[in-house]
Short mmCIF file of N, CA and C in Angstrom, two decimals:
data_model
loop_
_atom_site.label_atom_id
_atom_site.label_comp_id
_atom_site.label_asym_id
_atom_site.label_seq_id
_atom_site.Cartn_x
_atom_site.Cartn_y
_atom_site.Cartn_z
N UNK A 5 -28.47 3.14 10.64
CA UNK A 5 -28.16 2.90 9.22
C UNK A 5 -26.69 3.18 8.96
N UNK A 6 -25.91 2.52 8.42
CA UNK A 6 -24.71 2.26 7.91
C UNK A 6 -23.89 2.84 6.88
N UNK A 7 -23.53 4.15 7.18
CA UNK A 7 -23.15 5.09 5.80
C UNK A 7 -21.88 4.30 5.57
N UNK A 8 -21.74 4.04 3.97
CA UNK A 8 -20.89 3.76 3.15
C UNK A 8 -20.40 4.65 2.44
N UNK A 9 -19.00 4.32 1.59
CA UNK A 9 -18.62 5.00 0.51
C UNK A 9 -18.65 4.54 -0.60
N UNK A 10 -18.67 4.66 -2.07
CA UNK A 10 -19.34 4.25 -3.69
C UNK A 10 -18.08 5.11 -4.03
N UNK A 11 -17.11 4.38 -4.20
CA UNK A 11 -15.95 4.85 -4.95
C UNK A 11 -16.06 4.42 -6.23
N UNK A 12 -15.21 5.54 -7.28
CA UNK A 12 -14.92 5.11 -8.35
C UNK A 12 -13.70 5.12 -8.46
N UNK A 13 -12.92 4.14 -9.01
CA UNK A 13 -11.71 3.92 -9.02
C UNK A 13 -11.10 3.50 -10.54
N UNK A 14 -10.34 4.38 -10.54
CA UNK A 14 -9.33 4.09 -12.41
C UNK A 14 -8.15 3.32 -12.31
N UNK A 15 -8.61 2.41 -12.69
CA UNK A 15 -8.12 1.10 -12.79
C UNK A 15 -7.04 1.20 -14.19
N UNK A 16 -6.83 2.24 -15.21
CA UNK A 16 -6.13 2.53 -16.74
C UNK A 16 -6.83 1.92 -17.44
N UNK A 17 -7.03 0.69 -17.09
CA UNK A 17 -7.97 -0.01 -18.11
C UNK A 17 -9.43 0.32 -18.47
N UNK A 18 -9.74 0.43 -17.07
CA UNK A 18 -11.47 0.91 -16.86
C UNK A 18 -11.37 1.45 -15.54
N UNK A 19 -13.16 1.54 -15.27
CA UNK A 19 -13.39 2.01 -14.03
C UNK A 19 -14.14 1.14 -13.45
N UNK A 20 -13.62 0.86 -12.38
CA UNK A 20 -14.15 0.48 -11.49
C UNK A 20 -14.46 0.66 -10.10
N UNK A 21 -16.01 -0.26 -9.74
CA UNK A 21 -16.39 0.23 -8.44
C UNK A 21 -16.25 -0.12 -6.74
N UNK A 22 -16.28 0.90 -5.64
CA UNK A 22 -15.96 -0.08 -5.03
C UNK A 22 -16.76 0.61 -3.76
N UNK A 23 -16.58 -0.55 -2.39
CA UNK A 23 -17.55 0.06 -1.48
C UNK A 23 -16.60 0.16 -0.76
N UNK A 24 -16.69 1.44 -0.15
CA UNK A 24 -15.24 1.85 1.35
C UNK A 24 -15.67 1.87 2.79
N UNK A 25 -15.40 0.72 3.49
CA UNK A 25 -15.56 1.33 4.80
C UNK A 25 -15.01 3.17 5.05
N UNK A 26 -15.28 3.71 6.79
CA UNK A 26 -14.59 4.58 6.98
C UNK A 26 -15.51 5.90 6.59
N UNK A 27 -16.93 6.03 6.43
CA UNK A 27 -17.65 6.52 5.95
C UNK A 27 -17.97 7.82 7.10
N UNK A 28 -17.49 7.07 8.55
CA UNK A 28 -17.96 8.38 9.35
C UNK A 28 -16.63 8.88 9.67
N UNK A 29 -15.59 8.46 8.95
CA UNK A 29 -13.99 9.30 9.08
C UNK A 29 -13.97 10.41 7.97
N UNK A 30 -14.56 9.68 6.94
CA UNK A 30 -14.14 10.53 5.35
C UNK A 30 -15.54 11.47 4.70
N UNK A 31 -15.14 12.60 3.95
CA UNK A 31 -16.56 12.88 3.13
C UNK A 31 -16.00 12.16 1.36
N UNK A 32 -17.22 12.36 1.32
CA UNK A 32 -16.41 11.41 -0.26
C UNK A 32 -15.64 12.44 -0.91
N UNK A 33 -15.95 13.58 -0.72
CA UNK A 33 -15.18 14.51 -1.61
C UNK A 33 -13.49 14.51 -1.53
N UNK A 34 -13.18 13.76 -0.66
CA UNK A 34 -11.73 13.17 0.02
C UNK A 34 -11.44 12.50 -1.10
N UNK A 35 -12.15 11.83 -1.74
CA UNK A 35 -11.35 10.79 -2.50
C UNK A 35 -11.27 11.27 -3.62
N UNK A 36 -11.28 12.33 -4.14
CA UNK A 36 -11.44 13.08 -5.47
C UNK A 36 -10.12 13.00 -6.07
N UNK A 37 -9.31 12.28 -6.71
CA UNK A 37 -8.06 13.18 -7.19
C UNK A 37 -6.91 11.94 -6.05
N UNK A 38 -7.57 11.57 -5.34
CA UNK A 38 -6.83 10.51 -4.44
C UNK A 38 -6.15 9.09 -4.95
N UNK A 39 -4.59 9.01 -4.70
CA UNK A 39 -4.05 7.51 -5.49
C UNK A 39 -4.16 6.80 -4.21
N UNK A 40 -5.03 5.72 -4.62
CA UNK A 40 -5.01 4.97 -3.81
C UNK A 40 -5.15 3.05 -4.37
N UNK A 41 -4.66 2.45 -3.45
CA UNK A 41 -3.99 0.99 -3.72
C UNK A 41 -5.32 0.07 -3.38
N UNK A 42 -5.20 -0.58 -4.26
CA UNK A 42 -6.79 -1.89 -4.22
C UNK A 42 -6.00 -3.48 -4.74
N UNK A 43 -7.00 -4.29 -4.05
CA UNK A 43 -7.04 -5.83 -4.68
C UNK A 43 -7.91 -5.43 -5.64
N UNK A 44 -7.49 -5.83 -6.83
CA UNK A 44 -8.20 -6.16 -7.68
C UNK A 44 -8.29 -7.56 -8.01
N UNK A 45 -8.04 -8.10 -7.39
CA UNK A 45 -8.17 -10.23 -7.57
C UNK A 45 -9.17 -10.69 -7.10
N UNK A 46 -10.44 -10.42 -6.57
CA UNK A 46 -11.15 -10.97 -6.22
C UNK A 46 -12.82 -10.41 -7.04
N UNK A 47 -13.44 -11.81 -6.17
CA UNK A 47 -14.78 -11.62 -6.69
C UNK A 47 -15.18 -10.83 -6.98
N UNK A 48 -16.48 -9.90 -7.92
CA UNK A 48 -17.48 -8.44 -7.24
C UNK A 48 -18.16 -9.19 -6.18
N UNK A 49 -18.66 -8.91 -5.48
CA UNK A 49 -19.35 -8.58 -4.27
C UNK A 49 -20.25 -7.87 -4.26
N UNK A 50 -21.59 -8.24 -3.44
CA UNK A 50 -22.98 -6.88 -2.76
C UNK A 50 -22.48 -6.95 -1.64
N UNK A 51 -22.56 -5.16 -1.62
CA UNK A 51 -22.39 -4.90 0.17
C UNK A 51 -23.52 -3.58 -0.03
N UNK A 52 -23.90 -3.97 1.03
CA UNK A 52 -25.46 -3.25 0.87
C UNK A 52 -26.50 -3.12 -0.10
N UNK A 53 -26.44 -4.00 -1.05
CA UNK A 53 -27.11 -3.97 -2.26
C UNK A 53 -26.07 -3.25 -3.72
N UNK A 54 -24.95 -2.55 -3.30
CA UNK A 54 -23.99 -1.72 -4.15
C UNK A 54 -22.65 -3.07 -4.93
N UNK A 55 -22.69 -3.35 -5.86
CA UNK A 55 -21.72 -4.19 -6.05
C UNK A 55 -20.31 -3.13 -5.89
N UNK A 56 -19.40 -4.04 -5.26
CA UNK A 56 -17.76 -3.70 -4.81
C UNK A 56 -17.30 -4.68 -5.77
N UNK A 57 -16.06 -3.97 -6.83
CA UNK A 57 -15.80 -4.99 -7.75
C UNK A 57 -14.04 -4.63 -6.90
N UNK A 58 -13.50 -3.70 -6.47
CA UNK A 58 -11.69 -4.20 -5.75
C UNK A 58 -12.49 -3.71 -4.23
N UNK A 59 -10.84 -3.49 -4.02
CA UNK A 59 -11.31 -3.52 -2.37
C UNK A 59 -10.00 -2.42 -2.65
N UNK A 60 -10.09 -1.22 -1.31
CA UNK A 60 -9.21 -0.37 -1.20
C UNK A 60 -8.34 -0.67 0.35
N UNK A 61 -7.23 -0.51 -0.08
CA UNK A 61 -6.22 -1.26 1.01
C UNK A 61 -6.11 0.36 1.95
N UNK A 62 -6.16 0.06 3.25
CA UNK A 62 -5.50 0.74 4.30
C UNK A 62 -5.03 0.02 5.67
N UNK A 63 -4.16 0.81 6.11
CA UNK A 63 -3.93 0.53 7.59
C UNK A 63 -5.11 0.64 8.32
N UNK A 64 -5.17 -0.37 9.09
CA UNK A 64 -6.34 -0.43 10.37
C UNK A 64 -5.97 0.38 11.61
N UNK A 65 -6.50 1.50 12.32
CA UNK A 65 -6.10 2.32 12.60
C UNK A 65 -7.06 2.28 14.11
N UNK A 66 -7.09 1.39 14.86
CA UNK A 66 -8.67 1.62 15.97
C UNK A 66 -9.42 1.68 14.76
N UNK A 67 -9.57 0.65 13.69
CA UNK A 67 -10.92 1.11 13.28
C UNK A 67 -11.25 2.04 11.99
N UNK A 68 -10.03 3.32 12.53
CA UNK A 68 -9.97 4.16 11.32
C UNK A 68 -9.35 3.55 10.18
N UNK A 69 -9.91 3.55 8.66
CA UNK A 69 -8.83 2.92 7.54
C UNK A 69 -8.13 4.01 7.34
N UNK A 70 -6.52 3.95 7.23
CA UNK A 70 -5.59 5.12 6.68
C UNK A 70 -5.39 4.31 5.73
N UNK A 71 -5.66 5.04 4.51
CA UNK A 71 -5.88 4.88 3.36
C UNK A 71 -3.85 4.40 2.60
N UNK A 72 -3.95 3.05 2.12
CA UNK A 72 -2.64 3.01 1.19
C UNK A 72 -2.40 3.98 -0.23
N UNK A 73 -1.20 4.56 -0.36
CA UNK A 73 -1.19 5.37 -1.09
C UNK A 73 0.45 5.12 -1.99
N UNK A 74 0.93 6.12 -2.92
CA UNK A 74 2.01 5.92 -3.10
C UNK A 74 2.90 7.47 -2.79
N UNK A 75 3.95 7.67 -2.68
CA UNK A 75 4.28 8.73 -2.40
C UNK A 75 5.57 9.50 -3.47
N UNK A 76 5.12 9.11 -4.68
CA UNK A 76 5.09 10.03 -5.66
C UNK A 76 3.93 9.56 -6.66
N UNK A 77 3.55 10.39 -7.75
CA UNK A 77 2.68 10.41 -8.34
C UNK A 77 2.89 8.99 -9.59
N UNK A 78 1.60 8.19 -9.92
CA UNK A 78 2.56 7.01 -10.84
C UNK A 78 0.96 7.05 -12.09
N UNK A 79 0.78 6.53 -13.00
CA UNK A 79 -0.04 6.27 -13.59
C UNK A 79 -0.96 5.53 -13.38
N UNK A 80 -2.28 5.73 -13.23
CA UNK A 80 -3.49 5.05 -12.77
C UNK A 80 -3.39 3.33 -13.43
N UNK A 81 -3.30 2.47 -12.56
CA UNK A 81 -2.94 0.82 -13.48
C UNK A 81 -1.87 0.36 -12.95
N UNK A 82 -1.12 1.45 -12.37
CA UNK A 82 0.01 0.72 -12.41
C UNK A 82 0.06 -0.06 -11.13
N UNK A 83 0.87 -1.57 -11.41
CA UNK A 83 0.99 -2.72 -10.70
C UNK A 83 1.71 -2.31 -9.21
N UNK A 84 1.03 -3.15 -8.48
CA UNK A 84 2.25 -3.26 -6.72
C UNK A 84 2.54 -4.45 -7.06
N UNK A 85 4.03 -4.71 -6.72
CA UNK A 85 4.71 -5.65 -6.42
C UNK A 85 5.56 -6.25 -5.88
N UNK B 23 27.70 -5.75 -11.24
CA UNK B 23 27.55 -6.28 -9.93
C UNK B 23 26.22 -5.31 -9.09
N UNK B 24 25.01 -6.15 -8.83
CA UNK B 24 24.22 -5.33 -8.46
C UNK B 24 23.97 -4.65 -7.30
N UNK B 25 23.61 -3.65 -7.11
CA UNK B 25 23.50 -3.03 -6.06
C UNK B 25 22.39 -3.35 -5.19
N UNK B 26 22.22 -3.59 -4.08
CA UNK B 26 20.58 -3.98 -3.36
C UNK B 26 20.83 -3.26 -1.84
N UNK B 27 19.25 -2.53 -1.50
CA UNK B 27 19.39 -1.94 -0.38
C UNK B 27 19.01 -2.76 0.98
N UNK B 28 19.49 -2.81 1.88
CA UNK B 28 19.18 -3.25 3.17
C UNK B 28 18.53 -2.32 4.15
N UNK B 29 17.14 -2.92 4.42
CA UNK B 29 16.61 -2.02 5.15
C UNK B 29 16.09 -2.88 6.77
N UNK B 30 16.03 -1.78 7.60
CA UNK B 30 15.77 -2.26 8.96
C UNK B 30 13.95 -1.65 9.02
N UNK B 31 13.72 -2.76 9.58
CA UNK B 31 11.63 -1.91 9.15
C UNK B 31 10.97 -2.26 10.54
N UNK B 32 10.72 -1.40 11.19
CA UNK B 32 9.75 -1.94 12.59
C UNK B 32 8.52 -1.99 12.42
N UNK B 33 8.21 -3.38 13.06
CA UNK B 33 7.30 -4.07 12.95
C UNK B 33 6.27 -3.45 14.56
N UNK B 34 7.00 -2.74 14.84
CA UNK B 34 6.17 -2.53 15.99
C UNK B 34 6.80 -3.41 17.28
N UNK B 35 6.44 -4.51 17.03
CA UNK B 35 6.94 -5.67 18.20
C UNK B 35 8.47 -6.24 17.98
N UNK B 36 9.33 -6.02 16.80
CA UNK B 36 10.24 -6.28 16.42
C UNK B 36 10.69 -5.45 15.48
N UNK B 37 12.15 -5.53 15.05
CA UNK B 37 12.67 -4.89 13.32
C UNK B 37 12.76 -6.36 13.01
N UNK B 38 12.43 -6.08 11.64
CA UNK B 38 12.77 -7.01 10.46
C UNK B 38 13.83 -6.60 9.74
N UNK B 39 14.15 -7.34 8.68
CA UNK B 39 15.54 -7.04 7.86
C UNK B 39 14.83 -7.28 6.28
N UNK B 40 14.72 -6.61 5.60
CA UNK B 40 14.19 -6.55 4.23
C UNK B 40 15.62 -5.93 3.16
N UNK B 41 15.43 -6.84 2.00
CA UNK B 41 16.51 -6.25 1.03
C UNK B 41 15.73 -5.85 -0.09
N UNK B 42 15.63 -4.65 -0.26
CA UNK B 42 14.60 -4.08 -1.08
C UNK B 42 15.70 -3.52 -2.38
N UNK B 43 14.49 -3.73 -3.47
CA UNK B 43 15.23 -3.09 -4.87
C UNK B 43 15.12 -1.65 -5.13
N UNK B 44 15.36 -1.06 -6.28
CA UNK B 44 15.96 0.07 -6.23
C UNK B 44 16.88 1.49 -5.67
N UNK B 45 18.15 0.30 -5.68
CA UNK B 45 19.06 1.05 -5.78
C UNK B 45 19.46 1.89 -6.55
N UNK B 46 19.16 1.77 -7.84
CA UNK B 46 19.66 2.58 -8.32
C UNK B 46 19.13 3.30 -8.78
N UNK B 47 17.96 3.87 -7.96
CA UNK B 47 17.13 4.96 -7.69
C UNK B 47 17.14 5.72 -6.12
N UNK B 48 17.13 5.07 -5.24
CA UNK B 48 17.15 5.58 -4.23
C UNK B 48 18.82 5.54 -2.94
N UNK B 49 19.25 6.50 -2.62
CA UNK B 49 19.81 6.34 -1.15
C UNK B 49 19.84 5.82 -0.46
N UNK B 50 19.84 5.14 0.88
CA UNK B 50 20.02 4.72 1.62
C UNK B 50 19.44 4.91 2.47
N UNK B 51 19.41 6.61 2.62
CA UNK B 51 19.11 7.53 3.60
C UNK B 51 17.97 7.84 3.62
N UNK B 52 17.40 7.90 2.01
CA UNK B 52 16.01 8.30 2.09
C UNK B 52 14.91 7.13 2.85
N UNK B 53 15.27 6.12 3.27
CA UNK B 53 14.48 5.44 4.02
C UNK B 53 13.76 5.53 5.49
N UNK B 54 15.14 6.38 5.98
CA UNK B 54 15.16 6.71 7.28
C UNK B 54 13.71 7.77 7.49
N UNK B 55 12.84 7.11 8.34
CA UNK B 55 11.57 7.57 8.90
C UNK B 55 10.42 7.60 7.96
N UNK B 56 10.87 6.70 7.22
CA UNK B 56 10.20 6.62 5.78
C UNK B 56 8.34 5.48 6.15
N UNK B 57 7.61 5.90 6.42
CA UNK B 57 6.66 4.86 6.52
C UNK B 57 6.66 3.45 5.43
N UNK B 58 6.96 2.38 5.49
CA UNK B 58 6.53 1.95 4.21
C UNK B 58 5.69 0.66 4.85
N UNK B 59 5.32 -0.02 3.65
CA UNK B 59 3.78 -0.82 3.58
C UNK B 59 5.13 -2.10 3.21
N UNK B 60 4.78 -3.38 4.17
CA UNK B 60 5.35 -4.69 4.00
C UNK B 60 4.49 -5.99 4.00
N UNK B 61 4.82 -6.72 3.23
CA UNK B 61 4.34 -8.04 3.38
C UNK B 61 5.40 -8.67 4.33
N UNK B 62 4.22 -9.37 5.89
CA UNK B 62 4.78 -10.42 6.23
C UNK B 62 4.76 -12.09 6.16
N UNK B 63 3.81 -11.72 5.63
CA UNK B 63 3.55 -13.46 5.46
C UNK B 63 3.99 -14.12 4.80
N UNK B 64 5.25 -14.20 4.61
CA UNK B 64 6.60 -14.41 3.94
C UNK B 64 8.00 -15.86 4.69
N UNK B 65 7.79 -16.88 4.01
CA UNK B 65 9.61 -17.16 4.66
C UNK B 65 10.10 -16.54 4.23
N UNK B 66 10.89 -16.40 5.71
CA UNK B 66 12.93 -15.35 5.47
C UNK B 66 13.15 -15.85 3.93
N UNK B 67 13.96 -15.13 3.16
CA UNK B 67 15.18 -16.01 2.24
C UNK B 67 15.54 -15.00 2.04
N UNK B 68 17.28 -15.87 1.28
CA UNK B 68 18.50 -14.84 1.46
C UNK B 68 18.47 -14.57 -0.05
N UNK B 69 19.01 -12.96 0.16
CA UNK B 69 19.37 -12.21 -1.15
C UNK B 69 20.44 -12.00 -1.46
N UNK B 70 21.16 -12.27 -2.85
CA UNK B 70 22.31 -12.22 -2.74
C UNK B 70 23.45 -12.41 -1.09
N UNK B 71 23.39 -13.22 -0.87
CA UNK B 71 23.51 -13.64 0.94
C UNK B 71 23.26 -13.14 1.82
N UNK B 72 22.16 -12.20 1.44
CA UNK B 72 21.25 -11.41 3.00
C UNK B 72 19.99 -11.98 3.38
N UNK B 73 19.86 -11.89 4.47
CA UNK B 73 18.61 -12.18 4.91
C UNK B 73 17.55 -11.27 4.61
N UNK B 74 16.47 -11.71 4.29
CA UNK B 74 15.36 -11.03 3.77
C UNK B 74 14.00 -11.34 4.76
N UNK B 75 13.19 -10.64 5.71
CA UNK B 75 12.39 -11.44 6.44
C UNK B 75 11.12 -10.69 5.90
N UNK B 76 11.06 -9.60 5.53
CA UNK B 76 9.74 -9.10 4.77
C UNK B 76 9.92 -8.21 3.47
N UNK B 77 8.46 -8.08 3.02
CA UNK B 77 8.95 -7.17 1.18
C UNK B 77 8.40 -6.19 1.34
N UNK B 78 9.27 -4.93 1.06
CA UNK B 78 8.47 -3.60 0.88
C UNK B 78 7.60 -3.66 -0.57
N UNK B 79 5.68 -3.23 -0.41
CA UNK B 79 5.61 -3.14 -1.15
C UNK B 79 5.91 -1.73 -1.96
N UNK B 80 5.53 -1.70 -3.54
CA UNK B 80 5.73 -0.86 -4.01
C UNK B 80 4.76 -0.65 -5.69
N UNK B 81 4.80 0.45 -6.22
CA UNK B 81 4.46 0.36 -7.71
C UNK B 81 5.48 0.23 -8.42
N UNK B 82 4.95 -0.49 -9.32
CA UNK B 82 6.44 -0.65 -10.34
C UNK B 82 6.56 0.24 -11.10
N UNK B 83 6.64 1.34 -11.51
CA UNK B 83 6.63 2.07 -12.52
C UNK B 83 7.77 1.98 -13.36
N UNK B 84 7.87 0.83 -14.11
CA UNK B 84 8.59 0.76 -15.58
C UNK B 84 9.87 0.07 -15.06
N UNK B 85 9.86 -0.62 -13.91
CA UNK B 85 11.27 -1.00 -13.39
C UNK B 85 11.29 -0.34 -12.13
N UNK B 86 11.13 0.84 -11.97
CA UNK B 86 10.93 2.00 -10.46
C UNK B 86 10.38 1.46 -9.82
N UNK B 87 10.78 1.46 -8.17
CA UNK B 87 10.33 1.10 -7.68
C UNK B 87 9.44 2.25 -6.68
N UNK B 88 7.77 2.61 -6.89
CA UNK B 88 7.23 3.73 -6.03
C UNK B 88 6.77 3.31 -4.46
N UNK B 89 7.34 3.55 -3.52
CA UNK B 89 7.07 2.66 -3.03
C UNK B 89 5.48 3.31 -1.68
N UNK B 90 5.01 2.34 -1.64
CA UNK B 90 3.46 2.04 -1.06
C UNK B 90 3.62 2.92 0.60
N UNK B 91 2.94 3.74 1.07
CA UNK B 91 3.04 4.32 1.96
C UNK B 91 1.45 4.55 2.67
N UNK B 92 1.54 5.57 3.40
CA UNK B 92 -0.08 5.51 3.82
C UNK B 92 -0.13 7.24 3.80
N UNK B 93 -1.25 8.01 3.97
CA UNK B 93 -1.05 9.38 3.76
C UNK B 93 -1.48 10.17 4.95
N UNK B 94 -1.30 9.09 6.23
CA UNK B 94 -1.33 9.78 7.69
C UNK B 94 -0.54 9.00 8.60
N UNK B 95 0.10 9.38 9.50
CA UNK B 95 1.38 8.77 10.52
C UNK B 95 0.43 7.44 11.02
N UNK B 96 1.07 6.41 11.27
CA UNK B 96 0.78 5.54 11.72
C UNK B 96 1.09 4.57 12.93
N UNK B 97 1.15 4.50 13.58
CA UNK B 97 2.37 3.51 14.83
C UNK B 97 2.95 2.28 13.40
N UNK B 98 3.87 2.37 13.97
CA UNK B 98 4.92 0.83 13.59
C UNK B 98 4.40 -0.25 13.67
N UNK B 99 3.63 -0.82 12.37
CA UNK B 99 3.22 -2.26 12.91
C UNK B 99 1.47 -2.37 12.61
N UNK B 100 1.24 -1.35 12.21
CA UNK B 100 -0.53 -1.55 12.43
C UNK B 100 -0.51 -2.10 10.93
N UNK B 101 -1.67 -2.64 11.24
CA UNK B 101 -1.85 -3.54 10.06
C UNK B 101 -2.53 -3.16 8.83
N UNK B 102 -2.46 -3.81 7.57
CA UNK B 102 -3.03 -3.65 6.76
C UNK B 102 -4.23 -4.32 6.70
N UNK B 103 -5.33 -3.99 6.18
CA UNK B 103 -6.65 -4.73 5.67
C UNK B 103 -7.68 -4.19 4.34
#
């Protein structure tokens, strides 16, 4: 069976949900408080029955996702460009 | 007359040449060993008459440029997904 992650992600506008690979790298409690970078342009999606409405960007690592981040602190919303 | 930074970015298999904005926020220097997150799927084009072959991304914060990193060392070149 296939452990996933059920992120919630603050989008400024709203919240939204998402499904994270990387489930036997991370405990969810990792993502608490975590800035991290998403597509938000695409479809929602079922992945495992859980709708994924962004997707969370990382480096592919062997496999491992290292999570995209910013490296100072910015307001939840705010645009990459 | 604007200021624009020139940066050298390894790709792992190559350096690229990127002319990235905010200057007039950042050094020069602070780039050096700096992880950052690039788009390649890009044609070259020239900036103010530099060559440009990939874009650092970044957050915009209000004009600022924050720029996109990952929050564990990575080799040069691994990819995003």
């Amino acid at each position: 069976m296939k452990k996933i992650l059920k992120v919630q992600v603050d989008l400024g506008d709203k919240i939204a949900q998402a499904i994270a690979g990387g489930a036997e790298y991370y405990e969810p409690e990792s993502f608490i408080g975590r800035q991290v970078i998403v597509l938000t342009n695409m479809e929602p999606k079922m992945i495992t029955g859980v709708k994924s409405e962004v997707m969370l960007l990382a480096a592919d690592l062997q496999g491992k996702p290292i999570w995209l981040t910013v490296d100072n602190d910015v307001p939840a919303g705010t645009h990459v460009r």
